[in-house]
CSV table of C-alpha atoms in Angstrom, one decimal:
chain,number,residue,atom,x,y,z
A,1,MET,CA,34.1,-10.9,40.5
A,2,ASN,CA,33.3,-7.3,40.9
A,3,SER,CA,30.7,-5.4,38.8
A,4,ASN,CA,32.8,-4.1,36.6
A,5,THR,CA,34.2,-7.5,35.6
A,6,ARG,CA,30.9,-9.1,35.3
A,7,GLY,CA,29.3,-5.9,33.2
A,8,LEU,CA,31.8,-6.6,31.0
A,9,LEU,CA,32.0,-10.3,30.5
A,10,ILE,CA,28.0,-9.8,29.9
A,11,PHE,CA,29.2,-6.7,27.3
A,12,GLY,CA,31.5,-8.8,26.2
A,13,GLY,CA,28.6,-11.9,25.6
A,14,ILE,CA,26.2,-9.4,23.6
A,15,VAL,CA,29.2,-8.1,21.0
A,16,ALA,CA,29.8,-11.4,20.3
A,17,PHE,CA,26.2,-12.5,20.2
A,18,VAL,CA,25.6,-9.9,17.4
A,19,ALA,CA,28.5,-10.3,15.6
A,20,ILE,CA,27.9,-14.5,15.5
A,21,VAL,CA,23.6,-13.4,14.8
A,22,CYS,CA,23.9,-10.6,12.5
A,23,TYR,CA,27.5,-10.6,10.4
A,24,TRP,CA,29.2,-14.5,10.6
A,25,ILE,CA,25.9,-16.3,10.2
A,26,PRO,CA,24.0,-14.4,7.2
A,27,TYR,CA,27.6,-13.4,4.9
A,28,VAL,CA,29.7,-15.7,6.4
A,29,GLY,CA,28.0,-20.0,7.3
A,30,LEU,CA,25.7,-18.9,4.5
A,31,GLY,CA,28.1,-18.2,1.9
A,32,LEU,CA,29.6,-21.9,2.9
A,33,ILE,CA,26.4,-23.7,2.6
A,34,ARG,CA,25.2,-22.2,-0.3
A,35,GLY,CA,28.4,-22.0,-3.0
A,36,GLY,CA,29.2,-18.2,-1.6
A,37,SER,CA,25.8,-16.8,-1.9
A,38,ILE,CA,25.3,-14.9,1.1
A,39,ALA,CA,21.9,-13.1,2.4
A,40,ALA,CA,20.2,-11.0,0.2
A,41,MET,CA,18.8,-7.3,1.4
A,42,PRO,CA,14.6,-7.2,1.2
A,43,VAL,CA,13.4,-5.9,-1.7
A,44,ILE,CA,10.0,-3.3,-0.3
A,45,GLU,CA,7.8,-2.1,-2.9
A,46,VAL,CA,5.2,0.1,-1.5
A,47,PRO,CA,2.3,-0.9,-4.9
A,48,GLY,CA,1.4,-4.6,-5.0
A,49,GLU,CA,4.1,-7.0,-7.2
A,50,ILE,CA,2.1,-8.4,-10.5
A,51,LEU,CA,1.7,-12.1,-10.4
A,52,THR,CA,0.4,-13.1,-13.9
A,53,ASP,CA,3.6,-11.1,-15.6
A,54,SER,CA,5.7,-13.1,-13.4
A,55,GLY,CA,4.2,-16.2,-15.3
A,56,PHE,CA,1.8,-17.4,-12.4
A,57,PRO,CA,0.1,-20.3,-13.7
A,58,PHE,CA,-3.6,-18.2,-14.6
A,59,VAL,CA,-5.0,-15.6,-15.7
A,60,PHE,CA,-8.1,-14.3,-13.7
A,61,PHE,CA,-11.1,-14.2,-14.6
A,62,GLY,CA,-9.1,-12.2,-17.2
A,63,PHE,CA,-7.3,-10.4,-16.0
A,64,ASP,CA,-3.3,-10.2,-16.5
A,65,ASN,CA,-3.0,-7.7,-13.8
A,66,LEU,CA,-3.2,-10.2,-10.9
A,67,THR,CA,-1.0,-9.1,-7.7
A,68,ASN,CA,0.0,-10.3,-4.7
A,69,THR,CA,-2.1,-8.2,-1.9
A,70,TRP,CA,-5.2,-8.8,-4.7
A,71,THR,CA,-4.9,-12.3,-3.7
A,72,SER,CA,-4.8,-12.0,-0.3
A,73,THR,CA,-7.6,-9.8,-0.5
A,74,LEU,CA,-9.4,-12.1,-1.9
A,75,PHE,CA,-8.5,-14.6,0.7
A,76,ALA,CA,-9.6,-12.7,3.6
A,77,GLY,CA,-12.6,-12.2,1.7
A,78,PHE,CA,-13.3,-15.5,1.9
A,79,ALA,CA,-12.1,-16.7,5.5
A,80,THR,CA,-14.4,-13.7,7.0
A,81,LEU,CA,-17.3,-15.7,4.5
A,82,VAL,CA,-16.4,-18.9,5.7
A,83,PHE,CA,-16.5,-17.6,9.6
A,84,ALA,CA,-20.0,-16.4,9.0
A,85,GLY,CA,-21.2,-19.6,7.1
A,86,LEU,CA,-19.5,-21.8,10.1
A,87,ALA,CA,-21.4,-19.4,13.0
A,88,TRP,CA,-24.8,-19.3,11.1
A,89,ARG,CA,-24.9,-23.5,10.7
A,90,ALA,CA,-23.1,-24.0,14.7
A,91,SER,CA,-25.7,-21.8,15.7
A,92,ASN,CA,-28.4,-22.4,13.6
A,93,GLY,CA,-29.3,-19.5,12.1
A,94,TRP,CA,-28.3,-17.8,15.9
A,95,THR,CA,-31.6,-20.6,17.3
A,96,LYS,CA,-29.2,-22.4,18.9
A,97,GLU,CA,-29.4,-22.3,22.7
A,98,ASN,CA,-28.9,-25.6,24.9
A,99,ASN,CA,-25.4,-27.7,23.5
A,100,ILE,CA,-23.5,-25.6,21.9
A,101,SER,CA,-20.4,-26.1,20.8
A,102,LEU,CA,-17.2,-24.4,21.7
A,103,PHE,CA,-17.0,-22.6,17.8
A,104,GLN,CA,-20.8,-20.8,18.7
A,105,ALA,CA,-19.6,-19.8,22.4
A,106,TRP,CA,-16.7,-18.5,20.6
A,107,ALA,CA,-18.6,-16.6,17.3
A,108,GLU,CA,-20.9,-15.0,19.8
A,109,THR,CA,-18.5,-13.5,22.2
A,110,ILE,CA,-17.2,-11.9,18.8
A,111,VAL,CA,-20.7,-10.8,18.0
A,112,GLU,CA,-22.0,-10.1,20.9
A,113,ALA,CA,-19.0,-7.3,21.2
A,114,LEU,CA,-19.2,-6.1,18.2
A,115,TYR,CA,-23.1,-5.6,18.6
A,116,GLY,CA,-23.0,-3.7,22.0
A,117,VAL,CA,-19.7,-1.3,21.2
A,118,THR,CA,-22.4,-0.9,18.0
A,119,LYS,CA,-25.2,0.0,20.4
A,120,GLN,CA,-23.7,2.1,22.7
A,121,PHE,CA,-22.1,4.5,19.9
A,122,ALA,CA,-25.6,4.0,18.0
A,123,GLY,CA,-28.3,2.4,19.7
A,124,ASP,CA,-30.6,0.0,19.0
A,125,THR,CA,-33.0,1.3,16.7
A,126,PRO,CA,-34.1,-1.0,14.0
A,127,LYS,CA,-31.3,0.7,11.3
A,128,VAL,CA,-28.4,0.0,12.9
A,129,ARG,CA,-29.5,-3.3,13.8
A,130,THR,CA,-30.2,-4.5,9.6
A,131,LEU,CA,-27.7,-2.4,8.4
A,132,LEU,CA,-25.0,0.0,10.5
A,133,PHE,CA,-23.8,-3.1,12.7
A,134,PRO,CA,-23.6,-5.7,10.0
A,135,ILE,CA,-21.6,-3.5,7.6
A,136,THR,CA,-19.3,-2.0,11.2
A,137,GLY,CA,-18.7,-6.0,12.1
A,138,THR,CA,-18.1,-7.4,8.1
A,139,ILE,CA,-15.4,-4.5,7.9
A,140,PHE,CA,-14.0,-5.6,11.3
A,141,LEU,CA,-13.7,-9.2,11.1
A,142,PHE,CA,-12.2,-8.9,7.0
A,143,LEU,CA,-10.0,-7.0,8.3
A,144,LEU,CA,-9.1,-8.9,10.9
A,145,ALA,CA,-8.4,-11.9,8.3
A,146,ALA,CA,-6.5,-9.7,5.8
A,147,ASN,CA,-3.7,-8.0,8.8
A,148,LEU,CA,-3.6,-11.7,10.9
A,149,MET,CA,-2.3,-13.1,7.0
A,150,THR,CA,1.0,-11.3,8.2
A,151,LEU,CA,1.3,-14.2,10.8
A,152,LEU,CA,0.5,-17.4,8.4
A,153,PRO,CA,4.0,-19.2,6.9
A,154,GLY,CA,4.7,-18.4,3.0
A,155,VAL,CA,2.3,-15.0,3.5
A,156,ASP,CA,5.4,-12.7,1.6
A,157,SER,CA,8.1,-15.3,1.3
A,158,VAL,CA,6.7,-18.1,-1.0
A,159,GLY,CA,6.1,-16.7,-4.9
A,160,GLU,CA,7.5,-16.7,-7.6
A,161,LEU,CA,10.9,-16.5,-8.5
A,162,HIS,CA,11.4,-14.5,-11.9
A,163,CYS,CA,12.6,-11.5,-13.6
A,164,ALA,CA,13.1,-8.3,-12.3
A,165,HIS,CA,10.7,-5.0,-14.2
A,166,GLY,CA,10.1,-1.7,-13.6
A,167,ALA,CA,11.9,0.3,-10.7
A,168,GLN,CA,12.1,-3.5,-8.8
A,169,SER,CA,15.8,-4.3,-8.0
A,170,GLY,CA,17.4,-7.6,-8.1
A,171,TYR,CA,20.0,-10.9,-7.9
A,172,MET,CA,21.7,-13.2,-9.7
A,173,ARG,CA,20.0,-16.8,-9.9
A,174,ILE,CA,21.3,-20.2,-9.8
A,175,GLY,CA,19.0,-22.9,-10.3
A,176,GLN,CA,16.0,-21.9,-8.1
A,177,GLN,CA,17.3,-19.8,-5.2
A,178,LEU,CA,18.4,-15.9,-5.7
A,179,TYR,CA,22.0,-15.6,-5.8
A,180,ASN,CA,24.3,-12.6,-4.2
A,181,PRO,CA,27.8,-12.7,-2.7
A,182,THR,CA,28.0,-9.2,-2.0
A,183,ALA,CA,27.4,-8.4,1.6
A,184,LEU,CA,24.4,-5.6,2.6
A,185,ASN,CA,23.8,-5.2,-1.5
A,186,ALA,CA,20.5,-3.9,-2.4
A,187,GLY,CA,20.6,-5.4,-5.7
A,188,ARG,CA,20.1,-3.6,-8.7
A,189,SER,CA,17.3,-2.4,-11.6
A,190,ALA,CA,17.2,-3.7,-15.2
A,191,THR,CA,16.5,-1.6,-17.7
A,192,GLU,CA,13.9,-2.9,-20.2
A,193,ILE,CA,16.2,-4.4,-22.9
A,194,GLU,CA,18.1,-6.0,-20.3
A,195,GLU,CA,14.3,-7.7,-18.6
A,196,HIS,CA,13.7,-8.6,-22.5
A,197,ALA,CA,17.1,-10.3,-22.5
A,198,CYS,CA,16.6,-11.7,-19.0
A,199,ASN,CA,13.1,-13.3,-19.9
A,200,ASP,CA,14.5,-14.9,-22.9
A,201,ILE,CA,16.7,-17.2,-21.1
A,202,LYS,CA,14.2,-17.2,-18.7
A,203,LYS,CA,11.2,-18.9,-20.2
A,204,LYS,CA,13.7,-21.1,-22.8
A,205,LYS,CA,13.0,-18.7,-25.8
A,206,ILE,CA,16.2,-18.5,-27.2
A,207,ALA,CA,19.0,-20.9,-26.2
A,208,VAL,CA,21.5,-20.9,-24.0
A,209,PRO,CA,23.5,-18.6,-25.1
A,210,PHE,CA,27.5,-20.2,-24.9
A,211,ASP,CA,29.1,-23.7,-25.4
A,212,VAL,CA,28.1,-26.5,-23.4
A,213,ASN,CA,28.7,-29.5,-22.6
A,214,GLU,CA,26.0,-32.9,-22.7
A,215,ASP,CA,25.0,-31.8,-19.3
A,216,ARG,CA,24.5,-27.8,-19.9
A,217,ILE,CA,27.7,-26.9,-18.2
A,218,PRO,CA,29.0,-24.4,-20.0
A,219,ASP,CA,32.6,-25.6,-21.6
A,220,TYR,CA,35.0,-22.4,-21.7
A,221,ASP,CA,39.0,-22.1,-22.7
A,222,GLU,CA,41.5,-21.1,-20.9
A,223,ALA,CA,41.8,-18.4,-22.9
A,224,ARG,CA,37.7,-17.4,-22.3
A,225,GLU,CA,38.2,-17.8,-19.2
A,226,ALA,CA,40.9,-15.1,-19.1
A,227,ASP,CA,38.9,-12.7,-20.9
A,228,ILE,CA,35.9,-13.1,-18.8
A,229,ASN,CA,37.6,-13.1,-15.3
A,230,GLU,CA,39.8,-9.7,-16.5
A,231,ALA,CA,36.5,-7.9,-17.4
A,232,ALA,CA,34.1,-9.7,-14.4
A,233,ALA,CA,37.0,-7.6,-12.4
A,234,LEU,CA,37.6,-4.6,-14.0
A,235,LEU,CA,33.8,-3.9,-13.9
A,236,ASN,CA,33.4,-5.1,-10.8
A,237,ASP,CA,35.4,-3.0,-8.9
A,238,SER,CA,34.5,0.0,-8.2
A,239,ASN,CA,37.3,1.9,-7.8
A,240,ALA,CA,38.8,1.4,-11.5
A,241,GLY,CA,37.4,4.8,-12.5
A,242,LEU,CA,36.1,4.5,-15.6
A,243,SER,CA,34.3,6.5,-17.8
A,244,ASP,CA,31.2,5.6,-19.7
A,245,ALA,CA,33.3,4.9,-23.0
A,246,GLU,CA,35.2,2.4,-21.1
A,247,PHE,CA,32.6,1.1,-19.3
A,248,GLU,CA,30.4,0.2,-22.5
A,249,ALA,CA,33.6,-1.5,-24.2
A,250,ALA,CA,34.3,-3.4,-21.1
A,251,VAL,CA,30.7,-4.9,-20.6
A,252,ALA,CA,30.4,-5.3,-24.8
A,253,ALA,CA,33.5,-7.1,-23.5
A,254,TYR,CA,32.5,-9.4,-20.9
A,255,GLU,CA,29.2,-9.9,-23.5
A,256,GLU,CA,31.3,-10.8,-25.7
A,257,ALA,CA,33.5,-13.4,-24.0
A,258,THR,CA,30.4,-15.0,-22.2
A,259,GLY,CA,27.5,-15.0,-24.6
A,260,PHE,CA,25.2,-13.6,-22.8
A,261,GLU,CA,23.3,-10.4,-23.9
A,262,HIS,CA,22.7,-6.9,-22.1
A,263,VAL,CA,23.4,-8.8,-19.0
A,264,VAL,CA,23.1,-6.6,-15.4
A,265,TYR,CA,26.0,-8.6,-13.3
A,266,PHE,CA,29.0,-9.8,-13.9
A,267,PRO,CA,30.1,-12.8,-12.7
A,268,ASP,CA,33.3,-14.6,-13.1
A,269,ALA,CA,33.9,-17.3,-15.5
A,270,ASP,CA,34.2,-20.1,-12.2
A,271,GLU,CA,29.8,-18.8,-11.7
A,272,LEU,CA,29.0,-19.0,-14.7
A,273,GLU,CA,30.3,-22.7,-14.8
A,274,ARG,CA,27.6,-23.4,-11.9
A,275,GLY,CA,25.2,-22.1,-13.6
A,276,VAL,CA,25.1,-18.3,-12.4
A,277,GLN,CA,22.1,-15.8,-14.9
A,278,PRO,CA,23.7,-12.3,-15.2
A,279,TYR,CA,20.9,-10.6,-14.9
A,280,SER,CA,18.4,-8.9,-12.4
A,281,PHE,CA,15.8,-11.7,-10.1
A,282,VAL,CA,13.1,-11.2,-7.8
A,283,VAL,CA,11.0,-12.9,-6.2
A,284,THR,CA,7.3,-12.4,-5.9
A,285,PRO,CA,5.4,-13.9,-2.9
A,286,PHE,CA,2.1,-15.5,-4.1
A,287,PHE,CA,0.4,-13.5,-1.3
A,288,ARG,CA,1.5,-10.4,0.6
A,289,PRO,CA,-0.5,-8.5,3.3
A,290,ALA,CA,-4.0,-7.2,1.4
A,291,ALA,CA,-3.7,-3.7,3.6
A,292,THR,CA,0.0,-3.1,2.3
A,293,ASP,CA,-1.7,-1.8,-0.9
A,294,LEU,CA,-3.4,1.5,-0.4
A,295,ASN,CA,-5.8,1.1,-3.5
A,296,LEU,CA,-7.3,-1.5,-0.6
A,297,THR,CA,-7.6,0.9,1.9
A,298,LEU,CA,-8.6,3.8,0.1
A,299,GLY,CA,-11.0,1.7,-1.5
A,300,LEU,CA,-12.6,0.2,1.9
A,301,ALA,CA,-12.3,4.5,3.3
A,302,LEU,CA,-14.3,5.3,0.4
A,303,PHE,CA,-16.7,2.6,0.7
A,304,ALA,CA,-17.2,3.5,4.6
A,305,PHE,CA,-17.9,7.6,3.3
A,306,PHE,CA,-20.3,6.7,1.1
A,307,TRP,CA,-22.8,4.6,4.0
A,308,ILE,CA,-21.8,8.0,5.9
A,309,GLN,CA,-23.1,10.4,3.5
A,310,TYR,CA,-25.8,7.3,3.6
A,311,PHE,CA,-26.9,7.3,7.2
A,312,GLY,CA,-26.9,10.9,7.4
A,313,VAL,CA,-29.5,11.5,4.6
A,314,SER,CA,-31.4,8.9,5.4
A,315,ALA,CA,-31.4,10.0,9.2
A,316,LEU,CA,-32.1,13.8,8.2
A,317,GLY,CA,-33.2,14.4,4.9
A,318,ILE,CA,-32.0,16.8,2.8
A,319,GLY,CA,-31.4,18.6,5.7
A,320,TYR,CA,-28.5,16.6,6.9
A,321,PHE,CA,-26.8,18.6,3.7
A,322,GLN,CA,-26.8,22.1,6.0
A,323,LYS,CA,-24.0,21.0,8.1
A,324,PHE,CA,-22.0,21.5,5.5
A,325,ILE,CA,-23.5,24.3,3.6
A,326,ASN,CA,-26.1,26.4,6.3
A,327,ILE,CA,-28.4,27.8,4.1
A,328,GLY,CA,-30.7,28.3,7.2
A,329,ALA,CA,-27.4,29.9,8.7
A,330,LEU,CA,-27.4,32.7,6.2
A,331,GLY,CA,-31.4,33.3,6.3
A,332,ASN,CA,-31.4,34.1,10.2
A,333,ILE,CA,-28.4,36.0,9.5
A,334,GLN,CA,-30.7,39.0,10.8
A,335,LYS,CA,-31.6,38.1,13.7
A,336,ASN,CA,-28.6,36.1,14.5
A,337,PRO,CA,-25.5,37.7,13.1
A,338,ILE,CA,-23.3,35.1,14.4
A,339,GLY,CA,-25.1,32.6,11.6
A,340,GLY,CA,-22.4,34.1,9.1
A,341,VAL,CA,-20.0,32.1,11.5
A,342,ASP,CA,-21.8,28.5,11.5
A,343,PHE,CA,-22.2,29.5,8.1
A,344,LEU,CA,-18.3,29.7,7.2
A,345,VAL,CA,-17.6,26.7,9.8
A,346,GLY,CA,-20.0,24.6,7.5
A,347,LEU,CA,-17.4,25.3,5.1
A,348,PHE,CA,-14.7,24.3,6.7
A,349,GLU,CA,-16.9,20.3,7.6
A,350,ILE,CA,-16.6,19.7,3.9
A,351,VAL,CA,-13.2,19.7,3.9
A,352,SER,CA,-13.1,17.6,7.1
A,353,GLU,CA,-15.6,15.4,6.1
A,354,PHE,CA,-13.3,14.4,2.9
A,355,ALA,CA,-10.4,14.4,5.6
A,356,LYS,CA,-12.3,11.4,7.1
A,357,VAL,CA,-11.2,9.2,3.7
A,358,ILE,CA,-7.2,10.0,3.5
A,359,SER,CA,-7.4,9.4,7.7
A,360,LEU,CA,-8.6,6.0,7.0
A,361,ALA,CA,-7.2,4.9,4.4
A,362,PHE,CA,-3.7,5.9,5.3
A,363,ARG,CA,-3.8,5.2,8.9
A,364,LEU,CA,-4.2,1.6,7.7
A,365,PHE,CA,-1.9,1.5,5.1
A,366,GLY,CA,0.2,3.0,7.1
A,367,ASN,CA,0.4,1.0,10.3
A,368,ILE,CA,0.2,-2.5,8.5
A,369,PHE,CA,3.2,-1.6,6.1
A,370,ALA,CA,5.2,-0.6,8.4
A,371,GLY,CA,4.9,-3.7,10.3
A,372,MET,CA,5.8,-5.7,6.8
A,373,VAL,CA,8.4,-3.5,6.6
A,374,LEU,CA,9.8,-4.4,10.1
A,375,ILE,CA,9.1,-8.3,10.4
A,376,PHE,CA,11.5,-7.7,6.8
A,377,VAL,CA,14.3,-6.4,8.4
A,378,MET,CA,13.9,-8.2,11.6
A,379,HIS,CA,14.4,-11.7,9.8
A,380,PHE,CA,16.9,-9.9,7.8
A,381,LEU,CA,19.2,-8.8,11.0
A,382,VAL,CA,18.2,-12.0,13.1
A,383,ALA,CA,16.3,-14.7,11.7
A,384,THR,CA,16.5,-16.8,14.4
A,385,GLY,CA,14.4,-16.5,17.9
A,386,LEU,CA,14.1,-12.2,17.3
A,387,PRO,CA,11.3,-11.9,14.8
A,388,ALA,CA,8.8,-14.0,16.8
A,389,ILE,CA,8.4,-10.6,19.5
A,390,PHE,CA,7.8,-9.0,16.5
A,391,PHE,CA,4.9,-11.2,15.2
A,392,GLY,CA,3.9,-11.1,18.0
A,393,LEU,CA,3.2,-7.4,17.9
A,394,GLU,CA,2.4,-7.4,14.7
A,395,SER,CA,-0.9,-9.5,15.3
A,396,ILE,CA,-1.8,-7.4,18.6
A,397,ILE,CA,-1.4,-4.2,15.5
A,398,GLY,CA,-3.4,-5.8,13.2
A,399,PHE,CA,-6.3,-6.4,15.7
A,400,ALA,CA,-6.1,-3.3,16.7
A,401,GLN,CA,-6.2,-1.2,13.1
A,402,ALA,CA,-9.0,-3.8,12.2
A,403,ALA,CA,-11.1,-2.3,15.5
A,404,VAL,CA,-10.0,1.9,15.0
A,405,PHE,CA,-10.9,1.3,11.3
A,406,ALA,CA,-14.4,-0.5,12.0
A,407,VAL,CA,-15.1,1.7,15.3
A,408,LEU,CA,-14.4,4.9,13.3
A,409,THR,CA,-16.4,4.2,10.4
A,410,LEU,CA,-19.2,3.3,13.6
A,411,ILE,CA,-18.9,6.7,14.6
A,412,PHE,CA,-18.9,8.6,11.8
A,413,CYS,CA,-22.6,7.1,10.9
A,414,ALA,CA,-23.7,7.3,14.5
A,415,GLN,CA,-22.7,11.6,13.8
A,416,ALA,CA,-24.1,11.8,11.1
A,417,MET,CA,-27.3,10.8,11.8
A,418,VAL,CA,-27.1,13.6,14.7
A,419,SER,CA,-29.0,17.1,13.7
A,420,HIS,CA,-26.5,19.8,14.5
A,421,HIS,CA,-29.2,22.2,14.7
A,422,HIS,CA,-31.8,21.7,17.4
A,423,ASP,CA,-31.8,24.6,18.6
A,424,ASP,CA,-32.1,26.2,15.4
A,425,ASP,CA,-35.4,24.5,14.4
A,426,HIS,CA,-36.5,25.4,18.0
A,427,ASP,CA,-36.3,28.5,18.1
A,428,GLU,CA,-37.5,29.0,14.8
A,429,HIS,CA,-40.4,26.9,15.8
A,430,HIS,CA,-41.2,28.6,18.9
């Protein structure tokens, strides 16, 4: 066998693998197993999705807009506290030196590594030991727990099936699963009226709006089924070329034949008899990685910004603000004309200081959100085997981003405690 033949066989194997895994399994095999329901495209949203509006079983401390990124934030915070408590207990308040457990050794390795980095950048002063080190260490451990939640089963996958709202694009529902008969269907969004109609059916505020027998299966006669199928075929035909008035008339005819009102999809009579509901549904996971919500990353960035200013003022006093508005340089401009340039540079430092908030917030948010989308896409394309590689990459990225945020906070705080005007102060004193 020559190299061309061998290469052709390998290429054919790759094509066959891609055709089976990326096409036949999600768009044919699943349809055979699930009665015509094939793979649906993942619904990706930038804001955290609200849980309580979708039927979450409780309202958290009076808040009725609990999001799945907030639940993950609470979980990550709890995990950080548990780790700290167990480490404190295992080490007997960091005093136990003999017969240490494996967990204590592991915890002390992490703490010593964090303190080593802190001492390297900020020194070993009491303020660094008692305040700066705990702050940066807590940020790192919290973000590490939050970022690695992506690897836990159920995160971003197990949640509440509910009617689509806002700008969400959803799919039909059959039982407790989404129903999608069309390949590469990106879903359809619902209007407010359509959402209310969907909720009325889902929450059983009104009876099922069609004739049913004792098994709650629609009881259509042949004439009615023909009307439903004819209207469904017309509405689902993208090449029908209906005008707005004709489309509205066709929708009205479909709704009259089925008994459903304000529908989003148009299943045929056979699908309706199997229990398909012609509204737009989505699944909101109970947990979604916390850092995929810009609210968290921006809040952490503002938290870091506060401490940067605190350490600057505590170390340099009111003179810290000379870094931004260099009054001394203006006062000494006759002796040192370059002081005017120093004053202008200070004004640019103000922009640079606030840019730290944007840099910290969007770097963390962008990397973690992109990782979440990548895992979604890989599961959609090749759900078996291949996503494990990207889970491994995501674990590395999650660790790296936690370390970057914590170390940058540490460096910015350390820089804030260093005077930028040693030379000027020395000349004035002389």
